[in-house]
Tab-separated table of C-alpha atoms (C1' of nucleotides) in Angstrom:
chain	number	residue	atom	x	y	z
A	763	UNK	CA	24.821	-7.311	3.553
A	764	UNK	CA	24.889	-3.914	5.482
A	765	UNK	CA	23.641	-4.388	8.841
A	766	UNK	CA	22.849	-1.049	11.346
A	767	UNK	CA	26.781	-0.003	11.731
A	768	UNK	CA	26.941	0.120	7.791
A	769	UNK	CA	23.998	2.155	7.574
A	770	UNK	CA	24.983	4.183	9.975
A	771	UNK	CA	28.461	4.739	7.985
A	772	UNK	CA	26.164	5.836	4.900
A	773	UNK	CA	24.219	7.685	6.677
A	774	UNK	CA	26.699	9.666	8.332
A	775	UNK	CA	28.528	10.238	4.775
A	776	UNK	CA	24.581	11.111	3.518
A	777	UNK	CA	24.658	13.547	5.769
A	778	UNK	CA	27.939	15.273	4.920
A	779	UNK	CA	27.887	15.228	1.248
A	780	UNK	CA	24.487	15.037	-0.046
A	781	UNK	CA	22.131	16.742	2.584
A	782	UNK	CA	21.286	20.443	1.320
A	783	UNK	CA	21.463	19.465	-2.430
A	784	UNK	CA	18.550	19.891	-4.788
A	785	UNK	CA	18.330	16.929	-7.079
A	786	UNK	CA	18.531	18.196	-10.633
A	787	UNK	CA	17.600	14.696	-12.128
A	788	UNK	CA	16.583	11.126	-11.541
A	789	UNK	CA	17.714	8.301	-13.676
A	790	UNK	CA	16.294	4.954	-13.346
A	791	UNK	CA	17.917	1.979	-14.983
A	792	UNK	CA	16.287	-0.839	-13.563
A	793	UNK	CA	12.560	-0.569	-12.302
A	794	UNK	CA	12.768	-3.537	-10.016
A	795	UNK	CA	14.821	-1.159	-7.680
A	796	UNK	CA	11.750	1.169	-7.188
A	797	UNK	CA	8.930	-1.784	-7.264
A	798	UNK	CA	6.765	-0.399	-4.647
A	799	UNK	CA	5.847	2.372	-6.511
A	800	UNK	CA	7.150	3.111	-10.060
A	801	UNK	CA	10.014	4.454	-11.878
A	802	UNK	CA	7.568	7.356	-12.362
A	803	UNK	CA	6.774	8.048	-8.680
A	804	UNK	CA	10.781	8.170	-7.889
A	805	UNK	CA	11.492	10.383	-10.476
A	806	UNK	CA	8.516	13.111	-9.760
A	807	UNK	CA	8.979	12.510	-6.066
A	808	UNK	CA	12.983	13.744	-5.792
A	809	UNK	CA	12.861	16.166	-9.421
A	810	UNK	CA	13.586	19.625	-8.125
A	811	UNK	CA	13.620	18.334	-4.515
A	812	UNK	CA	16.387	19.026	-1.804
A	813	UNK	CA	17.273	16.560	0.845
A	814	UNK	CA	17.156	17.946	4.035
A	815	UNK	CA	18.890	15.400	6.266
A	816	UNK	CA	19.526	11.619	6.537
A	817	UNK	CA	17.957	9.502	9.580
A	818	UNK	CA	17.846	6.316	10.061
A	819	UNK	CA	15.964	3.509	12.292
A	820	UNK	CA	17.106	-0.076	11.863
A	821	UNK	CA	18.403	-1.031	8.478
A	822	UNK	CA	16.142	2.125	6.865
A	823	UNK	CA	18.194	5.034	5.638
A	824	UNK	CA	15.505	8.191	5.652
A	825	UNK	CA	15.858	11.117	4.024
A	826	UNK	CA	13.208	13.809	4.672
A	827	UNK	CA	12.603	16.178	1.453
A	828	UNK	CA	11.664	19.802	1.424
A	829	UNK	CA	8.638	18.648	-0.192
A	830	UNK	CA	7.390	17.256	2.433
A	831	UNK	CA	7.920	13.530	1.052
A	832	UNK	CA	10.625	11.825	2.483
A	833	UNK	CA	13.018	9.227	0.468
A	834	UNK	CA	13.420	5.711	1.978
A	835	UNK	CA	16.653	3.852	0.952
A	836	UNK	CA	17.086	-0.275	1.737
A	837	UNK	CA	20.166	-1.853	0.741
A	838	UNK	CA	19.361	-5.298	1.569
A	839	UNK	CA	21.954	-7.863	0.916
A	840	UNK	CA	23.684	-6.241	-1.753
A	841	UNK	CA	23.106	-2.756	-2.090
A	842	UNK	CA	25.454	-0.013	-1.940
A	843	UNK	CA	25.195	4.200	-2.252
A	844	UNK	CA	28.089	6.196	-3.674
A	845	UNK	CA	28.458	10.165	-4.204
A	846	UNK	CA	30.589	10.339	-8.015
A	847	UNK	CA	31.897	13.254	-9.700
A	848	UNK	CA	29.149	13.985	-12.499
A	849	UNK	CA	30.336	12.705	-15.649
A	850	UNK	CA	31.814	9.662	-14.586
A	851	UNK	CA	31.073	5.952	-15.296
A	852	UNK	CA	28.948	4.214	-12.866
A	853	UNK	CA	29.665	0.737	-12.167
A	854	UNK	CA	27.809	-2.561	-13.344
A	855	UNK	CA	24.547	-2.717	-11.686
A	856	UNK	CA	23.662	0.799	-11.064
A	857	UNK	CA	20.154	1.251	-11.013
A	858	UNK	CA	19.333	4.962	-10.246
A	859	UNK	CA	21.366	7.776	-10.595
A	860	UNK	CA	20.769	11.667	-9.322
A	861	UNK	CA	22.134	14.000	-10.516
A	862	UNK	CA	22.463	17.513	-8.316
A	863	UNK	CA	22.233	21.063	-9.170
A	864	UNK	CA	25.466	22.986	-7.967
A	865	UNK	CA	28.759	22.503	-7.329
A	866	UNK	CA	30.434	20.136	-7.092
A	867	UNK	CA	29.198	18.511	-10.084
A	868	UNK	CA	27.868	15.147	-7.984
A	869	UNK	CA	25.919	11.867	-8.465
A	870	UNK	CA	24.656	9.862	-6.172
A	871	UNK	CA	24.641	6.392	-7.211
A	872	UNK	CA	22.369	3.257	-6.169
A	873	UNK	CA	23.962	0.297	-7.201
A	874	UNK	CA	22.578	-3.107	-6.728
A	875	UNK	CA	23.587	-6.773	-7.984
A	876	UNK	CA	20.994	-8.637	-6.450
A	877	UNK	CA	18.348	-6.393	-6.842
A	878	UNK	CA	16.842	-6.820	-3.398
A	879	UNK	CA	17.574	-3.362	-2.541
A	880	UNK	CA	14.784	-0.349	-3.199
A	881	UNK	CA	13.972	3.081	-2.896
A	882	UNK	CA	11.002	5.091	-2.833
A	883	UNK	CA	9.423	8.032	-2.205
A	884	UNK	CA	6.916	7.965	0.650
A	885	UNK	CA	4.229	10.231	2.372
A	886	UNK	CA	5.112	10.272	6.202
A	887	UNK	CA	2.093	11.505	7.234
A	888	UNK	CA	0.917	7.721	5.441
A	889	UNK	CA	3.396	5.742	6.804
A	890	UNK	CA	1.026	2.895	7.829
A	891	UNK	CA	0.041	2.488	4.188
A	892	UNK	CA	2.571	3.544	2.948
A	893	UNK	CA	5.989	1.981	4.605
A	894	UNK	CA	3.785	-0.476	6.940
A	895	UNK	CA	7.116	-2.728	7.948
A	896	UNK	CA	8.546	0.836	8.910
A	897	UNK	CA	5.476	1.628	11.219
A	898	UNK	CA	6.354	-2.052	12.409
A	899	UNK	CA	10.102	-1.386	13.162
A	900	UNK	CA	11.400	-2.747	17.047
A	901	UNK	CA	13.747	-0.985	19.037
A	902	UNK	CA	16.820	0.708	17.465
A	903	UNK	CA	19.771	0.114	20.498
A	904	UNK	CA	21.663	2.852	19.057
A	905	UNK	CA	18.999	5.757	18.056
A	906	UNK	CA	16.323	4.684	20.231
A	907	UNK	CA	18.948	4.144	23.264
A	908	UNK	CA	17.745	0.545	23.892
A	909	UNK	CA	18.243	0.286	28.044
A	910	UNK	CA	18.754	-3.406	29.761
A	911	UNK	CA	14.976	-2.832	31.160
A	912	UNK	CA	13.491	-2.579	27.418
A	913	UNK	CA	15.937	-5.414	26.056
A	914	UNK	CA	15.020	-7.855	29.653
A	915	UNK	CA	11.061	-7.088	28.210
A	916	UNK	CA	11.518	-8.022	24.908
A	917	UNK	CA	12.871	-11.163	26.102
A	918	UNK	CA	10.661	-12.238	28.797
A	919	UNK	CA	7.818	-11.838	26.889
A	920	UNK	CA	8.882	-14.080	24.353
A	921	UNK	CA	10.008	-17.782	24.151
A	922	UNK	CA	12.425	-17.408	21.466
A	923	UNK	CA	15.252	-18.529	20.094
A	924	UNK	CA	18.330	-15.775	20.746
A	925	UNK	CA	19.332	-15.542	17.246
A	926	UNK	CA	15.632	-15.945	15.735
A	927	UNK	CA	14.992	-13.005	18.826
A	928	UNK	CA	17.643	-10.850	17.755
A	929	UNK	CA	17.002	-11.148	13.934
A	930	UNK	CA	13.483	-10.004	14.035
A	931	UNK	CA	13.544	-6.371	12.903
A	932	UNK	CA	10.147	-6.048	14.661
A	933	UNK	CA	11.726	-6.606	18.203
A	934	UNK	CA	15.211	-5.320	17.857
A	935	UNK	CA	16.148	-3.164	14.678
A	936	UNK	CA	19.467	-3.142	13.274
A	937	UNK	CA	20.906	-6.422	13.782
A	938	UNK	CA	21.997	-8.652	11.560
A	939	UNK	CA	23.705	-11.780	10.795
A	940	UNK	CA	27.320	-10.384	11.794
A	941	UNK	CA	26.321	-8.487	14.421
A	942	UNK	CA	24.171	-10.915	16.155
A	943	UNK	CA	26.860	-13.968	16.414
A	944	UNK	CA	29.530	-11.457	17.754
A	945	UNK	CA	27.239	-10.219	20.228
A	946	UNK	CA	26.145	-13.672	21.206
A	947	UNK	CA	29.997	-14.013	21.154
A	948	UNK	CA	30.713	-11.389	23.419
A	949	UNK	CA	27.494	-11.764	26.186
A	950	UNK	CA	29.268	-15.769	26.348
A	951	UNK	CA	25.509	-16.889	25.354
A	952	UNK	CA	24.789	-19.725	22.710
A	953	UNK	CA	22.657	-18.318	20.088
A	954	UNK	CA	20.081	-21.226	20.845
A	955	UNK	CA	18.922	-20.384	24.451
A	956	UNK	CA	15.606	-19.483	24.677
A	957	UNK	CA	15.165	-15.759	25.559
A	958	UNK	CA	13.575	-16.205	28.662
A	959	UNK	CA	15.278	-18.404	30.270
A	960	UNK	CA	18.015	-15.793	30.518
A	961	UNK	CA	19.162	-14.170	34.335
A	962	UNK	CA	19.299	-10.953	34.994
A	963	UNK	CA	22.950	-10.940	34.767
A	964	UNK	CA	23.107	-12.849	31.278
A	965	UNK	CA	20.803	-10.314	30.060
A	966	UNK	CA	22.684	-7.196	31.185
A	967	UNK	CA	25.662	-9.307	29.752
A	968	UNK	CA	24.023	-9.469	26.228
A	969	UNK	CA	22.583	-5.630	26.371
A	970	UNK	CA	25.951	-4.304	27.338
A	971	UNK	CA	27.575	-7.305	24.552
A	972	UNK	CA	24.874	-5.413	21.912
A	973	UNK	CA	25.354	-1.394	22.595
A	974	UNK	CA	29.219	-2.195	22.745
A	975	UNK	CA	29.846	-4.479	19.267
A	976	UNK	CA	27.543	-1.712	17.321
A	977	UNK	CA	29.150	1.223	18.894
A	978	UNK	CA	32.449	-0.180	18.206
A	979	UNK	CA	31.668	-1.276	14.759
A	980	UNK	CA	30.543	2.141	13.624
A	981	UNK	CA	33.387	3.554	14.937
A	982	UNK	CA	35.335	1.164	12.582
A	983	UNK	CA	33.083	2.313	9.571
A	984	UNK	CA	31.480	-1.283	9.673
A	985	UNK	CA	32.581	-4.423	8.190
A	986	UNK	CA	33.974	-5.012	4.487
A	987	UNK	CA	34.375	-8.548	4.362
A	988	UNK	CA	36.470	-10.749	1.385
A	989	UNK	CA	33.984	-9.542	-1.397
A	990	UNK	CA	34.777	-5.924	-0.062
A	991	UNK	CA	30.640	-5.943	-1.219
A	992	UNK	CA	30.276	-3.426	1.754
A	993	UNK	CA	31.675	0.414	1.105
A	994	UNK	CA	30.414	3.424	2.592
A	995	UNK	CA	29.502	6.688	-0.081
A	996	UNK	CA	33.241	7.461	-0.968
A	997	UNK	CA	33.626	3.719	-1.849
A	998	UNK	CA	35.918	3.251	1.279
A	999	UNK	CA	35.624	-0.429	3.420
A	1000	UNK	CA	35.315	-0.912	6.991
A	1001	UNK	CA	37.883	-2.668	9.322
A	1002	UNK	CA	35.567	-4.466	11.816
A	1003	UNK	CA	36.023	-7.538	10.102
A	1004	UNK	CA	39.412	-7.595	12.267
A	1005	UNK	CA	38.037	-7.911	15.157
A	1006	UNK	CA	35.552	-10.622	13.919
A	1007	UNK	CA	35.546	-13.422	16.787
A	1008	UNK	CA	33.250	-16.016	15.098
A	1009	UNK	CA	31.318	-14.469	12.408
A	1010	UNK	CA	32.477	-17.015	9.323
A	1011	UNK	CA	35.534	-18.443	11.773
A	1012	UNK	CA	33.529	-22.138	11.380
A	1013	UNK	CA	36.382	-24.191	12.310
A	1014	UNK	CA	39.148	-21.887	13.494
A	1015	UNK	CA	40.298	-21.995	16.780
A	1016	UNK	CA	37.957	-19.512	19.404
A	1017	UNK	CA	39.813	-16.409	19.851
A	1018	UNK	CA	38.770	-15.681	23.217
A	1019	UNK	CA	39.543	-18.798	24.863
A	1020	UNK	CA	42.440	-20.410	22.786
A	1021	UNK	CA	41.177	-23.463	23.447
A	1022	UNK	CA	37.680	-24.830	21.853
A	1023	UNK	CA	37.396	-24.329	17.756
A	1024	UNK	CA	34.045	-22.177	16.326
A	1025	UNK	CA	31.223	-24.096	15.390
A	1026	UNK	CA	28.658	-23.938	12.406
A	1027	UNK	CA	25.033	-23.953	12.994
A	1028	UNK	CA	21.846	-23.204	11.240
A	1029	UNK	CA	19.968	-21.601	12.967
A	1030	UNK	CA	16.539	-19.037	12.079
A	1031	UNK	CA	17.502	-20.186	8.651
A	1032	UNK	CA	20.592	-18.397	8.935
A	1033	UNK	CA	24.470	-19.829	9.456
A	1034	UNK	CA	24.982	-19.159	12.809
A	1035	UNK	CA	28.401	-19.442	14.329
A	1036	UNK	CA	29.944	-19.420	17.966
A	1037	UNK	CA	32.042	-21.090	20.420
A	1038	UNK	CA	30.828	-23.686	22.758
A	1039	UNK	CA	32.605	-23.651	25.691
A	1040	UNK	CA	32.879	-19.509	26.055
A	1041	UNK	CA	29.193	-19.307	25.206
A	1042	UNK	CA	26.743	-21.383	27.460
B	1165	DA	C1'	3.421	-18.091	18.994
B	1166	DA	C1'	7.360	-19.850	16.900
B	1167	DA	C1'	10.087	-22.795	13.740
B	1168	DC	C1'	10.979	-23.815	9.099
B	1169	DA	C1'	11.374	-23.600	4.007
B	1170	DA	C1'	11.068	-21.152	0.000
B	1171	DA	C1'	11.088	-17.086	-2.606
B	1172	DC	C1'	13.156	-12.837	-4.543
B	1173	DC	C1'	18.381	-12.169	-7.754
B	1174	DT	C1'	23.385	-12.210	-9.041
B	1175	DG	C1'	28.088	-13.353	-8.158
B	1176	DT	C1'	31.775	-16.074	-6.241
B	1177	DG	C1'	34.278	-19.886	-4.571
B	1178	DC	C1'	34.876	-24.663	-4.280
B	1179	DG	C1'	35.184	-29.658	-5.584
B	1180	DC	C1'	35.572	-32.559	-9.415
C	754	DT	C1'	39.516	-24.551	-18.147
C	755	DG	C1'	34.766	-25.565	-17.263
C	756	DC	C1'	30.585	-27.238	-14.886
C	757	DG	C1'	27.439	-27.688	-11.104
C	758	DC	C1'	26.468	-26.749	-6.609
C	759	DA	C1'	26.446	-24.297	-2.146
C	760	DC	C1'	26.314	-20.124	-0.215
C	761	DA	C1'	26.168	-14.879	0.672
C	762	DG	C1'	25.479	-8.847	4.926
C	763	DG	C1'	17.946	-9.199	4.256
C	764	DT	C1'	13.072	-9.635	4.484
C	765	DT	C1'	8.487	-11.530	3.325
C	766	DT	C1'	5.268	-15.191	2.780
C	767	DG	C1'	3.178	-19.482	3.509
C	768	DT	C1'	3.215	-23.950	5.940
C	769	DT	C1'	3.650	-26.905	9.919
DNA sequence: AAACAAACCTGTGCGC
DNA sequence: TGCGCACAGGTTTGTT
């Protein structure tokens, strides 16, 4: 579900209301949510700890502890964090709670449906061992300040599929299935071209197409689509979906051109969507 | 190296 | 109203 621009929204409401708070207890429902370690580990790793501040590279929220440790949050498809006033009823699905010392009386909540989500207290100083996809992670456009010169690389030294390219978290980090058709979208690219066999222009057309749609959907708070799934720590949605120009528009007439209705693909397993005659 | 399918789970929406 | 199926923002693993 939340792709960089939602993380990004979390983190940024991390950062406001939970960084400088020492957590006063851990609660974990479900032990699936903290598989790679233990329900043990999480709970000894963040008792008594404060959380300093909230990074994040990719997908990976990252908050660094005073003890040294530093707690990794995922959300995965389904996942979702929200700051509640101690005392009050956590939704279905909530699978660790922590509670803070201080005022105001707070949770913070992990809630989950489809379990893919996890968090876990890691060693940074082991992050190889450790977090090994994290040691892994590609290029971040927004923190690492992808330029056209590091994107043009990444492609030309591939033979790739676009969207299979652009969904690898070990080239680019960040993107995801929304983000990556509307910045097809938006670079007038099909998602099928093979990376590098793009020009220079095309490629400075999907770099600037990639920095614009995330900056522009974090601005918005991200997307909160139908299932309003996606909310952001006070439980508030996004409004990028609005300016959505083919991400699940299968079949709707192509907003840019007026002209040429969005098709449906499959493509790097995923349903892949865009307009054939702005995109080439 | 890259494409593809399946796996991990739960919920929702659709056709019948 | 109910049932079965397809599908969903992600990532890993194993197979061609």
């Amino acid at each position: 579900m939340p792709e960089l621009p939602e993380v990004e929204t979390v983190r940024r409401g991390i950062e406001v209301q939970v960084v400088g708070r020492r957590v006063r207890r851990v609660h974990v429902g479900r032990e699936r949510t903290v598989r790679r370690t233990s329900r043990q580990a999480l709970i000894d790793g963040l008792t008594d700890a404060t959380i300093t501040a909230a990074n994040r590279r990719g997908k990976y929220l990252l908050c660094p502890l005073d003890t040294g440790d530093e707690l990794m949050v995922h959300l995965r498809m389904s996942g979702r964090l929200l700051v509640a006033d101690a005392g009050t009823e956590p939704p279905p699905h909530t699978h660790v709670r922590l509670e803070f010392f201080g005022e105001p009386a707070q949770e913070l909540w992990f809630v989950d449906p489809r379990t893919f989500g996890e968090m876990v207290v890691f060693d940074p100083g082991n992050i190889a061992v450790e977090m090994p996809e994290l040691a892994k992670l590609g290029v971040d456009p927004i923190t690492d300040g992808m330029s056209r010169g590091q994107l043009s690389r990444l492609l030309m030294d591939r033979r790739r599929q676009l969207k299979a390219l652009l969904l690898d978290q070990h080239v680019v980090a960040g993107i995801g299935n929304i983000y990556c058709d509307e910045s097809l979208h938006r670079a007038k690219i099909r998602p099928d071209r093979i990376s590098d066999t793009l020009t220079a222009r095309e490629v400075g057309r999907l770099h600037e197409a990639i920095i614009d749609t995330l900056t522009a959907a974090i601005e918005a708070g991200g997307s909160t689509l139908a299932d309003t799934q996606y909310v952001d720590i006070e439980g508030q949605g996004g409004w990028f979906q609005v300016h959505h120009r083919v991400y699940d528009r299968a079949g709707q007439r192509c907003i840019t051109c007026g002209k040429a209705d969005i098709v449906r693909i499959v493509s790097a397993g995923r349903s892949t969507c865009f307009c054939p005659r702005c995109q080439r």
